[in-house]
């Protein structure tokens, strides 16, 4: 997603501009169809990361291709500066805005990732990230891999929705409320809500491996993408500095557990995360200097969460390795003290 700034002292995320659905039941003008669409994401963006993880866990790679915008953008939008020639190799566009304007001439809302683009027309179909996660899980079932997990188990959906709503307001969006606050009171309010919620989540996770039930659900995907960026970006850049994630033992172990689970850590590029946050938000970091730290190798250290039980994929199985073009850089091995 792209950051949005309101005219008030408090950060307000602007509404999404193309909230269509892709469905198998005929309830929308966009049918589920293999190879018709391309998912555009960015390694830096947590909102896009959620959809990429869900696509990985469900095994939709063979039917829905993935384009990756680079970590840097300008006033024209996300751009494909890491691709050969600076254009997406399938859509042939330099800026994601082009696909939005193909769909809505004169488009004047936020150009955000994730976005699903119809390949033949080059038009954005939807940028509704939360609907995409749910629809990938419930509308694309004919194309799920064997052993795909159930990320929205029917008997748990109300609980998932309640937890996810709290996580969205206080954590996912909460770090942005801290980082883009224009007044001290607005920052203080967001900071207090963020760490109160993290403390409550830490207490919940101290006795159970996952947020809802004994398997990974969408609630875990939602929380994890913010935790994965916490020390690399939010702690310093967004002034969320009561403590690092690495100093919150339960959440740090929970985050490492998921990082080491296929489908999570293999979607993360810490360098692109830092390049984006520190390099794009000139209002927050006018020098554009990107920090060298922190050392990411700690993500590979043992977490001990297995002792809480739980079955990551329920009755399913882990996804296989990512397709070669989608692989992210490997982390350095952690140093061992002797």
C-alpha atoms as a PDB file:
ATOM      1  CA  UNK A   1       0.000   0.000   0.000  1.00  0.00           C
ATOM      2  CA  UNK A   2       1.091   3.608  -0.232  1.00  0.00           C
ATOM      3  CA  UNK A   3       1.084   5.810   2.839  1.00  0.00           C
ATOM      4  CA  UNK A   4      -1.718   8.354   3.085  1.00  0.00           C
ATOM      5  CA  UNK A   5      -1.694  11.539   5.106  1.00  0.00           C
ATOM      6  CA  UNK A   6      -4.732  13.439   6.258  1.00  0.00           C
ATOM      7  CA  UNK A   7      -4.939  17.186   6.762  1.00  0.00           C
ATOM      8  CA  UNK A   8      -5.433  16.701  10.500  1.00  0.00           C
ATOM      9  CA  UNK A   9      -2.778  16.002  13.107  1.00  0.00           C
ATOM     10  CA  UNK A  10      -3.656  12.298  13.141  1.00  0.00           C
ATOM     11  CA  UNK A  11      -2.830   9.923  10.305  1.00  0.00           C
ATOM     12  CA  UNK A  12      -5.899   8.660   8.438  1.00  0.00           C
ATOM     13  CA  UNK A  13      -5.545   5.981   5.778  1.00  0.00           C
ATOM     14  CA  UNK A  14      -7.336   6.971   2.612  1.00  0.00           C
ATOM     15  CA  UNK A  15      -9.985   4.656   1.130  1.00  0.00           C
ATOM     16  CA  UNK A  16      -9.035   2.215  -1.577  1.00  0.00           C
ATOM     17  CA  UNK A  17      -9.811   3.262  -5.117  1.00  0.00           C
ATOM     18  CA  UNK A  18     -10.769   0.043  -6.956  1.00  0.00           C
ATOM     19  CA  UNK A  19     -12.635  -2.211  -4.559  1.00  0.00           C
ATOM     20  CA  UNK A  20     -13.846  -4.917  -6.920  1.00  0.00           C
ATOM     21  CA  UNK A  21     -13.902  -8.640  -6.164  1.00  0.00           C
ATOM     22  CA  UNK A  22     -12.720 -11.665  -8.162  1.00  0.00           C
ATOM     23  CA  UNK A  23     -15.189 -14.461  -7.499  1.00  0.00           C
ATOM     24  CA  UNK A  24     -16.094 -17.956  -8.640  1.00  0.00           C
ATOM     25  CA  UNK A  25     -19.786 -17.643  -7.897  1.00  0.00           C
ATOM     26  CA  UNK A  26     -20.751 -14.994 -10.456  1.00  0.00           C
ATOM     27  CA  UNK A  27     -21.299 -12.305  -7.824  1.00  0.00           C
ATOM     28  CA  UNK A  28     -18.840  -9.909  -9.481  1.00  0.00           C
ATOM     29  CA  UNK A  29     -17.949  -8.978 -13.069  1.00  0.00           C
ATOM     30  CA  UNK A  30     -14.495 -10.536 -12.583  1.00  0.00           C
ATOM     31  CA  UNK A  31     -14.467 -14.357 -12.611  1.00  0.00           C
ATOM     32  CA  UNK A  32     -11.781 -16.565 -11.128  1.00  0.00           C
ATOM     33  CA  UNK A  33      -9.763 -17.640 -14.145  1.00  0.00           C
ATOM     34  CA  UNK A  34      -6.231 -19.056 -14.321  1.00  0.00           C
ATOM     35  CA  UNK A  35      -3.604 -16.902 -16.070  1.00  0.00           C
ATOM     36  CA  UNK A  36      -6.027 -14.001 -16.594  1.00  0.00           C
ATOM     37  CA  UNK A  37      -4.633 -11.785 -13.839  1.00  0.00           C
ATOM     38  CA  UNK A  38      -1.290 -10.626 -12.452  1.00  0.00           C
ATOM     39  CA  UNK A  39      -0.771  -9.771  -8.794  1.00  0.00           C
ATOM     40  CA  UNK A  40       1.413  -6.699  -8.343  1.00  0.00           C
ATOM     41  CA  UNK A  41       3.097  -6.439  -4.960  1.00  0.00           C
ATOM     42  CA  UNK A  42       6.216  -4.920  -3.398  1.00  0.00           C
ATOM     43  CA  UNK A  43       8.587  -6.601  -0.965  1.00  0.00           C
ATOM     44  CA  UNK A  44       8.610  -3.460   1.155  1.00  0.00           C
ATOM     45  CA  UNK A  45       4.859  -3.196   1.714  1.00  0.00           C
ATOM     46  CA  UNK A  46       3.185  -5.094   4.582  1.00  0.00           C
ATOM     47  CA  UNK A  47      -0.268  -4.926   2.986  1.00  0.00           C
ATOM     48  CA  UNK A  48       1.070  -6.505  -0.201  1.00  0.00           C
ATOM     49  CA  UNK A  49       3.121  -8.989   1.826  1.00  0.00           C
ATOM     50  CA  UNK A  50      -0.067 -10.350   3.401  1.00  0.00           C
ATOM     51  CA  UNK A  51      -1.528 -11.205  -0.005  1.00  0.00           C
ATOM     52  CA  UNK A  52       1.764 -12.679  -1.237  1.00  0.00           C
ATOM     53  CA  UNK A  53       1.917 -14.955   1.824  1.00  0.00           C
ATOM     54  CA  UNK A  54      -1.664 -16.140   1.330  1.00  0.00           C
ATOM     55  CA  UNK A  55      -0.962 -16.820  -2.366  1.00  0.00           C
ATOM     56  CA  UNK A  56       2.115 -18.851  -1.325  1.00  0.00           C
ATOM     57  CA  UNK A  57       0.355 -20.828   1.400  1.00  0.00           C
ATOM     58  CA  UNK A  58      -2.534 -21.735  -0.898  1.00  0.00           C
ATOM     59  CA  UNK A  59      -0.276 -22.604  -3.845  1.00  0.00           C
ATOM     60  CA  UNK A  60      -1.752 -20.168  -6.354  1.00  0.00           C
ATOM     61  CA  UNK A  61       1.589 -19.387  -8.039  1.00  0.00           C
ATOM     62  CA  UNK A  62       0.886 -21.517 -11.161  1.00  0.00           C
ATOM     63  CA  UNK A  63      -2.391 -19.712 -11.950  1.00  0.00           C
ATOM     64  CA  UNK A  64      -1.703 -16.146 -10.745  1.00  0.00           C
ATOM     65  CA  UNK A  65       1.622 -14.569 -11.706  1.00  0.00           C
ATOM     66  CA  UNK A  66       3.455 -12.131  -9.456  1.00  0.00           C
ATOM     67  CA  UNK A  67       5.031  -8.811 -10.401  1.00  0.00           C
ATOM     68  CA  UNK A  68       7.238  -7.002  -7.893  1.00  0.00           C
ATOM     69  CA  UNK A  69       7.472  -3.223  -7.829  1.00  0.00           C
ATOM     70  CA  UNK A  70      10.784  -1.954  -6.513  1.00  0.00           C
ATOM     71  CA  UNK A  71      11.136  -0.336  -3.087  1.00  0.00           C
ATOM     72  CA  UNK A  72      11.416   3.222  -4.414  1.00  0.00           C
ATOM     73  CA  UNK A  73       8.695   5.365  -5.911  1.00  0.00           C
ATOM     74  CA  UNK A  74       8.007   9.008  -6.618  1.00  0.00           C
ATOM     75  CA  UNK A  75       4.887  11.140  -6.914  1.00  0.00           C
ATOM     76  CA  UNK A  76       3.859   9.066  -9.945  1.00  0.00           C
ATOM     77  CA  UNK A  77       3.595   5.855  -7.903  1.00  0.00           C
ATOM     78  CA  UNK A  78       5.289   2.523  -7.370  1.00  0.00           C
ATOM     79  CA  UNK A  79       7.589   1.652 -10.267  1.00  0.00           C
ATOM     80  CA  UNK A  80       9.336  -1.428 -11.583  1.00  0.00           C
ATOM     81  CA  UNK A  81      12.887  -0.117 -11.274  1.00  0.00           C
ATOM     82  CA  UNK A  82      14.370  -3.507 -10.344  1.00  0.00           C
ATOM     83  CA  UNK A  83      13.078  -5.183 -13.522  1.00  0.00           C
ATOM     84  CA  UNK A  84      15.079  -5.199 -16.793  1.00  0.00           C
ATOM     85  CA  UNK A  85      14.497  -1.923 -18.594  1.00  0.00           C
ATOM     86  CA  UNK A  86      12.550  -0.601 -15.607  1.00  0.00           C
ATOM     87  CA  UNK A  87       9.270  -2.159 -16.787  1.00  0.00           C
ATOM     88  CA  UNK A  88       7.154  -5.054 -15.578  1.00  0.00           C
ATOM     89  CA  UNK A  89       8.012  -7.948 -17.926  1.00  0.00           C
ATOM     90  CA  UNK A  90       4.378  -9.028 -18.370  1.00  0.00           C
ATOM     91  CA  UNK A  91       2.437  -5.767 -18.285  1.00  0.00           C
ATOM     92  CA  UNK A  92       5.111  -3.679 -19.982  1.00  0.00           C
ATOM     93  CA  UNK A  93       4.521  -0.667 -17.719  1.00  0.00           C
ATOM     94  CA  UNK A  94       7.024   1.514 -15.894  1.00  0.00           C
ATOM     95  CA  UNK A  95       4.703   2.869 -13.191  1.00  0.00           C
ATOM     96  CA  UNK A  96       1.811   1.060 -11.548  1.00  0.00           C
ATOM     97  CA  UNK A  97      -0.262   4.212 -12.052  1.00  0.00           C
ATOM     98  CA  UNK A  98      -0.543   3.277 -15.718  1.00  0.00           C
ATOM     99  CA  UNK A  99      -2.634   0.221 -14.841  1.00  0.00           C
ATOM    100  CA  UNK A 100      -4.898   2.299 -12.580  1.00  0.00           C
ATOM    101  CA  UNK A 101      -5.425   4.866 -15.323  1.00  0.00           C
ATOM    102  CA  UNK A 102      -6.178   2.118 -17.821  1.00  0.00           C
ATOM    103  CA  UNK A 103      -9.051   1.127 -15.527  1.00  0.00           C
ATOM    104  CA  UNK A 104     -10.173   4.622 -14.517  1.00  0.00           C
ATOM    105  CA  UNK A 105      -9.073   7.460 -16.831  1.00  0.00           C
ATOM    106  CA  UNK A 106      -7.970  10.437 -14.754  1.00  0.00           C
ATOM    107  CA  UNK A 107      -7.630   8.222 -11.660  1.00  0.00           C
ATOM    108  CA  UNK A 108      -6.994  10.511  -8.688  1.00  0.00           C
ATOM    109  CA  UNK A 109      -6.897   8.224  -5.630  1.00  0.00           C
ATOM    110  CA  UNK A 110      -4.018   6.324  -4.084  1.00  0.00           C
ATOM    111  CA  UNK A 111      -1.929   4.032  -6.289  1.00  0.00           C
ATOM    112  CA  UNK A 112      -1.381   1.163  -3.887  1.00  0.00           C
ATOM    113  CA  UNK A 113      -0.068  -2.379  -3.733  1.00  0.00           C
ATOM    114  CA  UNK A 114      -1.252  -5.060  -3.752  1.00  0.00           C
ATOM    115  CA  UNK A 115      -3.185  -4.659  -6.974  1.00  0.00           C
ATOM    116  CA  UNK A 116      -4.532  -7.305  -9.323  1.00  0.00           C
ATOM    117  CA  UNK A 117      -4.302  -6.387 -13.001  1.00  0.00           C
ATOM    118  CA  UNK A 118      -6.080  -8.053 -15.907  1.00  0.00           C
ATOM    119  CA  UNK A 119      -3.199  -8.943 -18.217  1.00  0.00           C
ATOM    120  CA  UNK A 120      -5.023  -8.617 -21.552  1.00  0.00           C
ATOM    121  CA  UNK A 121      -6.416  -5.119 -20.894  1.00  0.00           C
ATOM    122  CA  UNK A 122      -3.735  -3.853 -18.523  1.00  0.00           C
ATOM    123  CA  UNK A 123      -6.465  -2.623 -16.163  1.00  0.00           C
ATOM    124  CA  UNK A 124      -6.369  -2.800 -12.383  1.00  0.00           C
ATOM    125  CA  UNK A 125      -9.239  -5.012 -11.272  1.00  0.00           C
ATOM    126  CA  UNK A 126      -8.931  -4.478  -7.532  1.00  0.00           C
ATOM    127  CA  UNK A 127      -6.611  -3.157  -4.841  1.00  0.00           C
ATOM    128  CA  UNK A 128      -8.786  -4.384  -1.970  1.00  0.00           C
ATOM    129  CA  UNK A 129      -6.120  -6.327  -0.082  1.00  0.00           C
ATOM    130  CA  UNK A 130      -8.400  -7.713   2.634  1.00  0.00           C
ATOM    131  CA  UNK A 131     -10.926  -8.994   0.102  1.00  0.00           C
ATOM    132  CA  UNK A 132      -8.083 -10.543  -1.889  1.00  0.00           C
ATOM    133  CA  UNK A 133      -6.930 -12.586   1.096  1.00  0.00           C
ATOM    134  CA  UNK A 134     -10.434 -13.859   1.799  1.00  0.00           C
ATOM    135  CA  UNK A 135     -11.259 -14.478  -1.848  1.00  0.00           C
ATOM    136  CA  UNK A 136      -7.996 -16.323  -2.506  1.00  0.00           C
ATOM    137  CA  UNK A 137      -8.967 -18.603   0.380  1.00  0.00           C
ATOM    138  CA  UNK A 138     -12.650 -19.061  -0.465  1.00  0.00           C
ATOM    139  CA  UNK A 139     -13.178 -18.296  -4.185  1.00  0.00           C
ATOM    140  CA  UNK A 140     -10.007 -19.760  -5.710  1.00  0.00           C
ATOM    141  CA  UNK A 141     -10.381 -23.168  -4.030  1.00  0.00           C
ATOM    142  CA  UNK A 142     -10.456 -25.042  -7.360  1.00  0.00           C
ATOM    143  CA  UNK A 143      -6.865 -23.908  -7.872  1.00  0.00           C
ATOM    144  CA  UNK A 144      -5.473 -24.475  -4.368  1.00  0.00           C
ATOM    145  CA  UNK A 145      -2.547 -26.843  -4.076  1.00  0.00           C
ATOM    146  CA  UNK A 146      -3.119 -30.247  -2.445  1.00  0.00           C
ATOM    147  CA  UNK A 147      -2.608 -29.733   1.291  1.00  0.00           C
ATOM    148  CA  UNK A 148      -3.436 -26.013   1.246  1.00  0.00           C
ATOM    149  CA  UNK A 149      -4.299 -24.805   4.784  1.00  0.00           C
ATOM    150  CA  UNK A 150      -7.658 -23.346   5.783  1.00  0.00           C
ATOM    151  CA  UNK A 151      -6.796 -19.759   6.741  1.00  0.00           C
ATOM    152  CA  UNK A 152     -10.414 -18.822   7.488  1.00  0.00           C
ATOM    153  CA  UNK A 153     -11.907 -21.895   9.232  1.00  0.00           C
ATOM    154  CA  UNK A 154     -15.676 -21.476   9.233  1.00  0.00           C
ATOM    155  CA  UNK A 155     -16.132 -21.997  12.957  1.00  0.00           C
ATOM    156  CA  UNK A 156     -13.475 -19.406  13.804  1.00  0.00           C
ATOM    157  CA  UNK A 157     -14.248 -16.566  11.404  1.00  0.00           C
ATOM    158  CA  UNK A 158     -15.864 -14.276  13.959  1.00  0.00           C
ATOM    159  CA  UNK A 159     -12.879 -14.670  16.294  1.00  0.00           C
ATOM    160  CA  UNK A 160     -10.428 -14.126  13.449  1.00  0.00           C
ATOM    161  CA  UNK A 161     -12.316 -11.000  12.392  1.00  0.00           C
ATOM    162  CA  UNK A 162     -12.328  -9.582  15.932  1.00  0.00           C
ATOM    163  CA  UNK A 163      -8.591 -10.155  16.483  1.00  0.00           C
ATOM    164  CA  UNK A 164      -7.755  -8.939  12.990  1.00  0.00           C
ATOM    165  CA  UNK A 165      -9.708  -5.716  13.524  1.00  0.00           C
ATOM    166  CA  UNK A 166      -7.768  -4.956  16.706  1.00  0.00           C
ATOM    167  CA  UNK A 167      -4.469  -5.743  15.006  1.00  0.00           C
ATOM    168  CA  UNK A 168      -5.334  -3.556  12.021  1.00  0.00           C
ATOM    169  CA  UNK A 169      -6.226  -0.437  14.008  1.00  0.00           C
ATOM    170  CA  UNK A 170      -3.575  -0.578  16.709  1.00  0.00           C
ATOM    171  CA  UNK A 171      -0.659  -2.434  15.081  1.00  0.00           C
ATOM    172  CA  UNK A 172      -0.752  -2.603  11.264  1.00  0.00           C
ATOM    173  CA  UNK A 173      -2.053   0.935  10.955  1.00  0.00           C
ATOM    174  CA  UNK A 174      -0.836   1.937  14.416  1.00  0.00           C
ATOM    175  CA  UNK A 175       2.810   2.124  13.383  1.00  0.00           C
ATOM    176  CA  UNK A 176       1.825   4.502  10.569  1.00  0.00           C
ATOM    177  CA  UNK A 177      -0.209   6.590  13.009  1.00  0.00           C
ATOM    178  CA  UNK A 178       2.990   6.973  15.035  1.00  0.00           C
ATOM    179  CA  UNK A 179       5.231   7.653  12.080  1.00  0.00           C
ATOM    180  CA  UNK A 180       3.036  10.209  10.326  1.00  0.00           C
ATOM    181  CA  UNK A 181       1.536  11.991  13.329  1.00  0.00           C
ATOM    182  CA  UNK A 182       1.732  15.767  12.952  1.00  0.00           C
ATOM    183  CA  UNK A 183       1.344  16.620  16.624  1.00  0.00           C
ATOM    184  CA  UNK A 184       2.685  15.237  19.870  1.00  0.00           C
ATOM    185  CA  UNK A 185      -0.746  14.271  21.230  1.00  0.00           C
ATOM    186  CA  UNK A 186      -1.522  12.285  18.060  1.00  0.00           C
ATOM    187  CA  UNK A 187       1.790  10.448  18.275  1.00  0.00           C
ATOM    188  CA  UNK A 188       1.379   9.752  22.004  1.00  0.00           C
ATOM    189  CA  UNK A 189      -2.124   8.367  21.465  1.00  0.00           C
ATOM    190  CA  UNK A 190      -0.995   6.037  18.678  1.00  0.00           C
ATOM    191  CA  UNK A 191       2.148   4.953  20.537  1.00  0.00           C
ATOM    192  CA  UNK A 192       0.207   4.055  23.674  1.00  0.00           C
ATOM    193  CA  UNK A 193      -2.401   2.105  21.687  1.00  0.00           C
ATOM    194  CA  UNK A 194       0.293   0.257  19.744  1.00  0.00           C
ATOM    195  CA  UNK A 195       2.215  -0.982  22.755  1.00  0.00           C
ATOM    196  CA  UNK A 196      -0.904  -1.712  24.796  1.00  0.00           C
ATOM    197  CA  UNK A 197      -2.062  -3.953  21.951  1.00  0.00           C
ATOM    198  CA  UNK A 198       1.343  -5.595  21.562  1.00  0.00           C
ATOM    199  CA  UNK A 199       1.387  -6.313  25.288  1.00  0.00           C
ATOM    200  CA  UNK A 200      -2.084  -7.870  25.091  1.00  0.00           C
ATOM    201  CA  UNK A 201      -1.094  -9.973  22.089  1.00  0.00           C
ATOM    202  CA  UNK A 202       2.058 -11.065  23.884  1.00  0.00           C
ATOM    203  CA  UNK A 203      -0.008 -12.242  26.834  1.00  0.00           C
ATOM    204  CA  UNK A 204      -2.386 -14.115  24.513  1.00  0.00           C
ATOM    205  CA  UNK A 205       0.490 -15.792  22.690  1.00  0.00           C
ATOM    206  CA  UNK A 206       2.374 -16.732  25.843  1.00  0.00           C
ATOM    207  CA  UNK A 207       0.180 -19.817  26.199  1.00  0.00           C
ATOM    208  CA  UNK A 208      -0.755 -20.633  22.609  1.00  0.00           C
ATOM    209  CA  UNK A 209       1.300 -20.922  19.464  1.00  0.00           C
ATOM    210  CA  UNK A 210      -1.054 -19.046  17.127  1.00  0.00           C
ATOM    211  CA  UNK A 211      -3.587 -16.267  17.564  1.00  0.00           C
ATOM    212  CA  UNK A 212      -6.763 -18.264  16.871  1.00  0.00           C
ATOM    213  CA  UNK A 213      -6.945 -22.004  17.480  1.00  0.00           C
ATOM    214  CA  UNK A 214      -3.965 -24.305  16.991  1.00  0.00           C
ATOM    215  CA  UNK A 215      -3.227 -23.547  13.338  1.00  0.00           C
ATOM    216  CA  UNK A 216      -2.088 -20.576  11.277  1.00  0.00           C
ATOM    217  CA  UNK A 217      -4.978 -18.330  10.242  1.00  0.00           C
ATOM    218  CA  UNK A 218      -5.291 -14.998   8.465  1.00  0.00           C
ATOM    219  CA  UNK A 219      -4.963 -13.285  11.861  1.00  0.00           C
ATOM    220  CA  UNK A 220      -1.376 -14.541  12.119  1.00  0.00           C
ATOM    221  CA  UNK A 221      -0.559 -13.384   8.598  1.00  0.00           C
ATOM    222  CA  UNK A 222      -1.924  -9.951   9.440  1.00  0.00           C
ATOM    223  CA  UNK A 223       0.076  -9.495  12.645  1.00  0.00           C
ATOM    224  CA  UNK A 224       3.267 -11.041  11.343  1.00  0.00           C
ATOM    225  CA  UNK A 225       3.884  -8.655   8.453  1.00  0.00           C
ATOM    226  CA  UNK A 226       4.131  -5.733  10.890  1.00  0.00           C
ATOM    227  CA  UNK A 227       6.332  -7.651  13.317  1.00  0.00           C
ATOM    228  CA  UNK A 228       8.654  -8.592  10.441  1.00  0.00           C
ATOM    229  CA  UNK A 229       9.246  -4.892   9.702  1.00  0.00           C
ATOM    230  CA  UNK A 230       9.314  -3.679  13.284  1.00  0.00           C
ATOM    231  CA  UNK A 231      13.026  -3.537  14.063  1.00  0.00           C
ATOM    232  CA  UNK A 232      14.103  -2.813  10.475  1.00  0.00           C
ATOM    233  CA  UNK A 233      11.796   0.182  10.045  1.00  0.00           C
ATOM    234  CA  UNK A 234       9.125   1.015  12.590  1.00  0.00           C
ATOM    235  CA  UNK A 235      11.240   1.113  15.759  1.00  0.00           C
ATOM    236  CA  UNK A 236      13.503   3.871  14.442  1.00  0.00           C
ATOM    237  CA  UNK A 237      11.866   5.397  11.394  1.00  0.00           C
ATOM    238  CA  UNK A 238       8.352   5.598  12.865  1.00  0.00           C
ATOM    239  CA  UNK A 239       9.501   6.265  16.464  1.00  0.00           C
ATOM    240  CA  UNK A 240       7.876   3.069  17.801  1.00  0.00           C
ATOM    241  CA  UNK A 241      10.746   2.810  20.226  1.00  0.00           C
ATOM    242  CA  UNK A 242       9.534   1.675  23.613  1.00  0.00           C
ATOM    243  CA  UNK A 243      11.340  -1.547  22.791  1.00  0.00           C
ATOM    244  CA  UNK A 244      12.531  -3.501  19.807  1.00  0.00           C
ATOM    245  CA  UNK A 245      10.706  -6.643  18.762  1.00  0.00           C
ATOM    246  CA  UNK A 246      13.831  -8.560  19.779  1.00  0.00           C
ATOM    247  CA  UNK A 247      13.304  -7.244  23.352  1.00  0.00           C
ATOM    248  CA  UNK A 248       9.713  -8.576  23.518  1.00  0.00           C
ATOM    249  CA  UNK A 249      10.396 -12.271  24.199  1.00  0.00           C
ATOM    250  CA  UNK A 250       7.018 -13.814  23.347  1.00  0.00           C
ATOM    251  CA  UNK A 251       6.373 -11.789  20.199  1.00  0.00           C
ATOM    252  CA  UNK A 252       9.970 -12.219  19.043  1.00  0.00           C
ATOM    253  CA  UNK A 253       9.745 -16.006  19.414  1.00  0.00           C
ATOM    254  CA  UNK A 254       6.323 -16.043  17.711  1.00  0.00           C
ATOM    255  CA  UNK A 255       7.657 -13.932  14.834  1.00  0.00           C
ATOM    256  CA  UNK A 256      10.720 -16.174  14.401  1.00  0.00           C
ATOM    257  CA  UNK A 257       8.513 -19.267  14.460  1.00  0.00           C
ATOM    258  CA  UNK A 258       6.507 -17.929  11.520  1.00  0.00           C
ATOM    259  CA  UNK A 259       9.587 -16.562   9.734  1.00  0.00           C
ATOM    260  CA  UNK A 260      10.973 -20.093   9.730  1.00  0.00           C
ATOM    261  CA  UNK A 261       7.663 -21.503   8.451  1.00  0.00           C
ATOM    262  CA  UNK A 262       7.543 -21.944   4.641  1.00  0.00           C
ATOM    263  CA  UNK A 263       5.486 -19.170   3.082  1.00  0.00           C
ATOM    264  CA  UNK A 264       6.493 -16.430   5.541  1.00  0.00           C
ATOM    265  CA  UNK A 265      10.218 -15.708   5.784  1.00  0.00           C
ATOM    266  CA  UNK A 266      10.709 -16.687   2.151  1.00  0.00           C
ATOM    267  CA  UNK A 267       8.699 -13.593   1.135  1.00  0.00           C
ATOM    268  CA  UNK A 268      10.846 -11.070   3.065  1.00  0.00           C
ATOM    269  CA  UNK A 269      13.630  -8.825   1.774  1.00  0.00           C
ATOM    270  CA  UNK A 270      14.898  -6.686   4.654  1.00  0.00           C
ATOM    271  CA  UNK A 271      17.054  -4.495   2.420  1.00  0.00           C
ATOM    272  CA  UNK A 272      14.096  -3.540   0.236  1.00  0.00           C
ATOM    273  CA  UNK A 273      12.033  -2.846   3.357  1.00  0.00           C
ATOM    274  CA  UNK A 274      14.661  -0.403   4.641  1.00  0.00           C
ATOM    275  CA  UNK A 275      15.243   1.137   1.214  1.00  0.00           C
ATOM    276  CA  UNK A 276      11.541   1.900   0.928  1.00  0.00           C
ATOM    277  CA  UNK A 277      10.743   3.299   4.357  1.00  0.00           C
ATOM    278  CA  UNK A 278      13.909   5.339   4.816  1.00  0.00           C
ATOM    279  CA  UNK A 279      14.270   6.292   1.151  1.00  0.00           C
ATOM    280  CA  UNK A 280      10.720   7.331   0.242  1.00  0.00           C
ATOM    281  CA  UNK A 281       9.281   9.105   3.286  1.00  0.00           C
ATOM    282  CA  UNK A 282      11.131  12.402   2.884  1.00  0.00           C
ATOM    283  CA  UNK A 283       8.864  14.079   5.422  1.00  0.00           C
ATOM    284  CA  UNK A 284      10.063  11.654   8.104  1.00  0.00           C
ATOM    285  CA  UNK A 285      13.656  11.065   6.911  1.00  0.00           C
ATOM    286  CA  UNK A 286      14.669  14.031   4.715  1.00  0.00           C
ATOM    287  CA  UNK A 287      18.267  12.848   4.225  1.00  0.00           C
ATOM    288  CA  UNK A 288      17.149   9.546   2.711  1.00  0.00           C
ATOM    289  CA  UNK A 289      19.959   7.761   4.557  1.00  0.00           C
ATOM    290  CA  UNK A 290      19.225   4.040   4.932  1.00  0.00           C
ATOM    291  CA  UNK A 291      20.531   2.433   8.144  1.00  0.00           C
ATOM    292  CA  UNK A 292      22.911  -0.517   7.896  1.00  0.00           C
ATOM    293  CA  UNK A 293      21.374  -2.431  10.810  1.00  0.00           C
ATOM    294  CA  UNK A 294      19.877  -4.327  12.435  1.00  0.00           C
ATOM    295  CA  UNK A 295      21.551  -7.685  11.815  1.00  0.00           C
ATOM    296  CA  UNK A 296      18.756  -9.932  10.488  1.00  0.00           C
ATOM    297  CA  UNK A 297      20.468 -13.243  11.212  1.00  0.00           C
ATOM    298  CA  UNK A 298      18.642 -13.546  14.542  1.00  0.00           C
ATOM    299  CA  UNK A 299      15.492 -14.479  12.619  1.00  0.00           C
ATOM    300  CA  UNK A 300      17.046 -17.906  12.049  1.00  0.00           C
ATOM    301  CA  UNK A 301      17.732 -18.694  15.713  1.00  0.00           C
ATOM    302  CA  UNK A 302      15.697 -21.350  17.581  1.00  0.00           C
ATOM    303  CA  UNK A 303      12.373 -20.078  18.941  1.00  0.00           C
ATOM    304  CA  UNK A 304      11.112 -22.946  21.119  1.00  0.00           C
ATOM    305  CA  UNK A 305       7.467 -22.387  20.209  1.00  0.00           C
ATOM    306  CA  UNK A 306       6.997 -26.046  19.230  1.00  0.00           C
ATOM    307  CA  UNK A 307       6.541 -26.857  22.918  1.00  0.00           C
ATOM    308  CA  UNK A 308       3.174 -25.079  22.797  1.00  0.00           C
ATOM    309  CA  UNK A 309       1.893 -27.682  20.338  1.00  0.00           C
ATOM    310  CA  UNK A 310      -0.181 -26.517  17.427  1.00  0.00           C
ATOM    311  CA  UNK A 311      -0.105 -27.692  13.850  1.00  0.00           C
ATOM    312  CA  UNK A 312       0.997 -24.884  11.520  1.00  0.00           C
ATOM    313  CA  UNK A 313      -0.974 -26.120   8.502  1.00  0.00           C
ATOM    314  CA  UNK A 314      -3.664 -28.099  10.306  1.00  0.00           C
ATOM    315  CA  UNK A 315      -4.472 -31.160   8.220  1.00  0.00           C
ATOM    316  CA  UNK A 316      -2.539 -29.659   5.318  1.00  0.00           C
ATOM    317  CA  UNK A 317       1.116 -29.479   4.386  1.00  0.00           C
ATOM    318  CA  UNK A 318       3.764 -26.759   3.961  1.00  0.00           C
ATOM    319  CA  UNK A 319       4.063 -25.104   0.556  1.00  0.00           C
ATOM    320  CA  UNK A 320       7.040 -26.002  -1.590  1.00  0.00           C
ATOM    321  CA  UNK A 321       9.842 -23.540  -2.273  1.00  0.00           C
ATOM    322  CA  UNK A 322       8.977 -20.333  -4.114  1.00  0.00           C
ATOM    323  CA  UNK A 323       9.369 -20.303  -7.907  1.00  0.00           C
ATOM    324  CA  UNK A 324      12.921 -19.309  -8.835  1.00  0.00           C
ATOM    325  CA  UNK A 325      12.046 -15.774 -10.070  1.00  0.00           C
ATOM    326  CA  UNK A 326      10.281 -15.050  -6.769  1.00  0.00           C
ATOM    327  CA  UNK A 327      13.104 -16.056  -4.433  1.00  0.00           C
ATOM    328  CA  UNK A 328      14.398 -13.509  -1.946  1.00  0.00           C
ATOM    329  CA  UNK A 329      17.999 -13.165  -0.712  1.00  0.00           C
ATOM    330  CA  UNK A 330      19.035 -15.654   1.959  1.00  0.00           C
ATOM    331  CA  UNK A 331      19.885 -14.359   5.407  1.00  0.00           C
ATOM    332  CA  UNK A 332      23.357 -14.796   6.887  1.00  0.00           C
ATOM    333  CA  UNK A 333      23.598 -17.660   9.322  1.00  0.00           C
ATOM    334  CA  UNK A 334      23.490 -16.524  12.977  1.00  0.00           C
ATOM    335  CA  UNK A 335      26.784 -16.502  14.840  1.00  0.00           C
ATOM    336  CA  UNK A 336      27.167 -19.348  17.340  1.00  0.00           C
ATOM    337  CA  UNK A 337      28.697 -18.644  20.692  1.00  0.00           C
ATOM    338  CA  UNK A 338      30.965 -21.389  21.952  1.00  0.00           C
END
